Amino acid sequence: TMLPYVMKYNRAAAAAEMTEIGLALGLDGRDRSTGEMADATIDEIGRLFGAIGITPTLAKLGLPADKLDWTAEQALGIDRLIKNNPRPFDLAAMRGLIQAAYDGDLATDVM
């Protein structure tokens, strides 16, 4: 559920790596910038998740809206993920990511 949203959050820091993933997935990189390829890769990951039945949002997974702040706080405590992330997280950024994943909003400016 979270991968497309995490990829969107990290796009600015890892667009080249996302482009490589997109090419490995068979996306056409001709006439596309690195940023465009990163976006296409995020879209393709979302499409693949849908095709295999992965729930697209935290809301559809059943996360109550009143647990979003708690979820963001807990996520910041997962050191192996936070320390290895290409872009730093603080509580506001994590809260934005969790909200986007709850709403199913990959276009949000919060990320």
PDB file of C-alpha atoms in Angstrom:
ATOM      1  CA  THR A   1       0.000   0.000   0.000  1.00  0.00           C
ATOM      2  CA  MET A   2       2.673   2.513   0.981  1.00  0.00           C
ATOM      3  CA  LEU A   3       5.256   2.032  -1.780  1.00  0.00           C
ATOM      4  CA  PRO A   4       3.833   4.426  -4.401  1.00  0.00           C
ATOM      5  CA  TYR A   5       3.455   7.151  -1.763  1.00  0.00           C
ATOM      6  CA  VAL A   6       6.958   6.617  -0.398  1.00  0.00           C
ATOM      7  CA  MET A   7       8.302   6.707  -3.947  1.00  0.00           C
ATOM      8  CA  LYS A   8       6.476   9.992  -4.569  1.00  0.00           C
ATOM      9  CA  TYR A   9       7.942  11.435  -1.368  1.00  0.00           C
ATOM     10  CA  ASN A  10      11.443  10.349  -2.421  1.00  0.00           C
ATOM     11  CA  ARG A  11      11.118  11.330  -6.089  1.00  0.00           C
ATOM     12  CA  ALA A  12      13.305  14.438  -5.780  1.00  0.00           C
ATOM     13  CA  ALA A  13      16.096  12.461  -4.111  1.00  0.00           C
ATOM     14  CA  ALA A  14      15.904   9.255  -6.155  1.00  0.00           C
ATOM     15  CA  ALA A  15      14.478  10.036  -9.610  1.00  0.00           C
ATOM     16  CA  ALA A  16      17.433   8.409 -11.391  1.00  0.00           C
ATOM     17  CA  GLU A  17      16.997   5.174  -9.450  1.00  0.00           C
ATOM     18  CA  MET A  18      13.259   5.224 -10.132  1.00  0.00           C
ATOM     19  CA  THR A  19      14.020   5.660 -13.820  1.00  0.00           C
ATOM     20  CA  GLU A  20      16.139   2.504 -13.716  1.00  0.00           C
ATOM     21  CA  ILE A  21      13.245   0.642 -12.083  1.00  0.00           C
ATOM     22  CA  GLY A  22      10.875   1.929 -14.752  1.00  0.00           C
ATOM     23  CA  LEU A  23      13.167   0.754 -17.518  1.00  0.00           C
ATOM     24  CA  ALA A  24      13.436  -2.664 -15.847  1.00  0.00           C
ATOM     25  CA  LEU A  25       9.625  -2.775 -15.766  1.00  0.00           C
ATOM     26  CA  GLY A  26       9.589  -2.190 -19.508  1.00  0.00           C
ATOM     27  CA  LEU A  27       8.590   1.465 -19.582  1.00  0.00           C
ATOM     28  CA  ASP A  28       9.687   3.452 -22.623  1.00  0.00           C
ATOM     29  CA  GLY A  29      12.237   6.043 -21.597  1.00  0.00           C
ATOM     30  CA  ARG A  30      12.586   7.725 -24.986  1.00  0.00           C
ATOM     31  CA  ASP A  31      11.698  11.400 -25.023  1.00  0.00           C
ATOM     32  CA  ARG A  32      11.078  11.428 -21.261  1.00  0.00           C
ATOM     33  CA  SER A  33      13.030  13.353 -18.675  1.00  0.00           C
ATOM     34  CA  THR A  34      14.264  11.627 -15.547  1.00  0.00           C
ATOM     35  CA  GLY A  35      11.417  13.226 -13.607  1.00  0.00           C
ATOM     36  CA  GLU A  36       8.839  12.075 -16.143  1.00  0.00           C
ATOM     37  CA  MET A  37      10.223   8.551 -15.985  1.00  0.00           C
ATOM     38  CA  ALA A  38      10.135   8.617 -12.191  1.00  0.00           C
ATOM     39  CA  ASP A  39       6.477   9.669 -12.339  1.00  0.00           C
ATOM     40  CA  ALA A  40       5.683   6.964 -14.893  1.00  0.00           C
ATOM     41  CA  THR A  41       7.410   4.396 -12.677  1.00  0.00           C
ATOM     42  CA  ILE A  42       5.365   5.442  -9.647  1.00  0.00           C
ATOM     43  CA  ASP A  43       2.203   5.164 -11.749  1.00  0.00           C
ATOM     44  CA  GLU A  44       3.233   1.728 -12.999  1.00  0.00           C
ATOM     45  CA  ILE A  45       3.926   0.482  -9.476  1.00  0.00           C
ATOM     46  CA  GLY A  46       0.454   1.671  -8.486  1.00  0.00           C
ATOM     47  CA  ARG A  47      -1.055  -0.085 -11.499  1.00  0.00           C
ATOM     48  CA  LEU A  48       0.768  -3.324 -10.712  1.00  0.00           C
ATOM     49  CA  PHE A  49      -0.338  -3.167  -7.082  1.00  0.00           C
ATOM     50  CA  GLY A  50      -3.939  -2.772  -8.240  1.00  0.00           C
ATOM     51  CA  ALA A  51      -3.591  -5.672 -10.668  1.00  0.00           C
ATOM     52  CA  ILE A  52      -2.528  -8.031  -7.890  1.00  0.00           C
ATOM     53  CA  GLY A  53      -5.066  -6.750  -5.389  1.00  0.00           C
ATOM     54  CA  ILE A  54      -2.951  -4.676  -3.030  1.00  0.00           C
ATOM     55  CA  THR A  55      -5.191  -2.235  -1.196  1.00  0.00           C
ATOM     56  CA  PRO A  56      -4.505   1.263  -2.579  1.00  0.00           C
ATOM     57  CA  THR A  57      -5.095   3.404   0.523  1.00  0.00           C
ATOM     58  CA  LEU A  58      -4.749   3.286   4.273  1.00  0.00           C
ATOM     59  CA  ALA A  59      -8.445   4.183   4.540  1.00  0.00           C
ATOM     60  CA  LYS A  60      -9.400   1.091   2.548  1.00  0.00           C
ATOM     61  CA  LEU A  61      -7.108  -0.960   4.782  1.00  0.00           C
ATOM     62  CA  GLY A  62      -9.292   0.181   7.659  1.00  0.00           C
ATOM     63  CA  LEU A  63      -7.020   2.683   9.401  1.00  0.00           C
ATOM     64  CA  PRO A  64      -9.278   5.007  11.401  1.00  0.00           C
ATOM     65  CA  ALA A  65      -8.857   8.699  10.543  1.00  0.00           C
ATOM     66  CA  ASP A  66      -8.233   9.505  14.199  1.00  0.00           C
ATOM     67  CA  LYS A  67      -5.112   7.289  14.143  1.00  0.00           C
ATOM     68  CA  LEU A  68      -3.225   9.184  11.411  1.00  0.00           C
ATOM     69  CA  ASP A  69      -1.083  11.218  13.814  1.00  0.00           C
ATOM     70  CA  TRP A  70      -0.338   8.138  15.920  1.00  0.00           C
ATOM     71  CA  THR A  71       0.592   6.174  12.782  1.00  0.00           C
ATOM     72  CA  ALA A  72       2.978   8.926  11.666  1.00  0.00           C
ATOM     73  CA  GLU A  73       4.621   9.016  15.097  1.00  0.00           C
ATOM     74  CA  GLN A  74       5.020   5.229  15.151  1.00  0.00           C
ATOM     75  CA  ALA A  75       6.440   5.169  11.626  1.00  0.00           C
ATOM     76  CA  LEU A  76       9.170   7.619  12.631  1.00  0.00           C
ATOM     77  CA  GLY A  77      10.305   5.079  15.209  1.00  0.00           C
ATOM     78  CA  ILE A  78      11.152   2.421  12.615  1.00  0.00           C
ATOM     79  CA  ASP A  79      14.857   3.234  12.437  1.00  0.00           C
ATOM     80  CA  ARG A  80      15.812   0.768   9.703  1.00  0.00           C
ATOM     81  CA  LEU A  81      13.385   2.457   7.312  1.00  0.00           C
ATOM     82  CA  ILE A  82      13.939   6.050   8.378  1.00  0.00           C
ATOM     83  CA  LYS A  83      17.751   5.878   8.432  1.00  0.00           C
ATOM     84  CA  ASN A  84      17.901   4.206   5.003  1.00  0.00           C
ATOM     85  CA  ASN A  85      15.432   6.531   3.314  1.00  0.00           C
ATOM     86  CA  PRO A  86      17.007   8.724   0.620  1.00  0.00           C
ATOM     87  CA  ARG A  87      15.163  11.802   1.877  1.00  0.00           C
ATOM     88  CA  PRO A  88      14.967  12.850   5.539  1.00  0.00           C
ATOM     89  CA  PHE A  89      11.718  12.582   7.466  1.00  0.00           C
ATOM     90  CA  ASP A  90      10.376  14.721  10.267  1.00  0.00           C
ATOM     91  CA  LEU A  91       6.946  14.451  11.848  1.00  0.00           C
ATOM     92  CA  ALA A  92       5.340  16.939   9.447  1.00  0.00           C
ATOM     93  CA  ALA A  93       6.688  15.088   6.405  1.00  0.00           C
ATOM     94  CA  MET A  94       5.618  11.718   7.770  1.00  0.00           C
ATOM     95  CA  ARG A  95       2.195  13.108   8.622  1.00  0.00           C
ATOM     96  CA  GLY A  96       1.871  14.364   5.032  1.00  0.00           C
ATOM     97  CA  LEU A  97       2.896  10.979   3.669  1.00  0.00           C
ATOM     98  CA  ILE A  98       0.437   9.116   5.897  1.00  0.00           C
ATOM     99  CA  GLN A  99      -2.365  11.541   4.974  1.00  0.00           C
ATOM    100  CA  ALA A 100      -1.639  11.119   1.257  1.00  0.00           C
ATOM    101  CA  ALA A 101      -1.675   7.325   1.611  1.00  0.00           C
ATOM    102  CA  TYR A 102      -4.906   7.526   3.591  1.00  0.00           C
ATOM    103  CA  ASP A 103      -6.565   9.719   0.954  1.00  0.00           C
ATOM    104  CA  GLY A 104      -5.027   7.975  -2.060  1.00  0.00           C
ATOM    105  CA  ASP A 105      -3.528  11.280  -3.187  1.00  0.00           C
ATOM    106  CA  LEU A 106      -0.266  10.953  -5.092  1.00  0.00           C
ATOM    107  CA  ALA A 107      -0.558  14.521  -6.380  1.00  0.00           C
ATOM    108  CA  THR A 108      -0.449  16.250  -3.011  1.00  0.00           C
ATOM    109  CA  ASP A 109       2.029  19.075  -2.521  1.00  0.00           C
ATOM    110  CA  VAL A 110       2.601  17.945   1.063  1.00  0.00           C
ATOM    111  CA  MET A 111       5.013  15.331  -0.181  1.00  0.00           C
TER     112      MET A 111
END
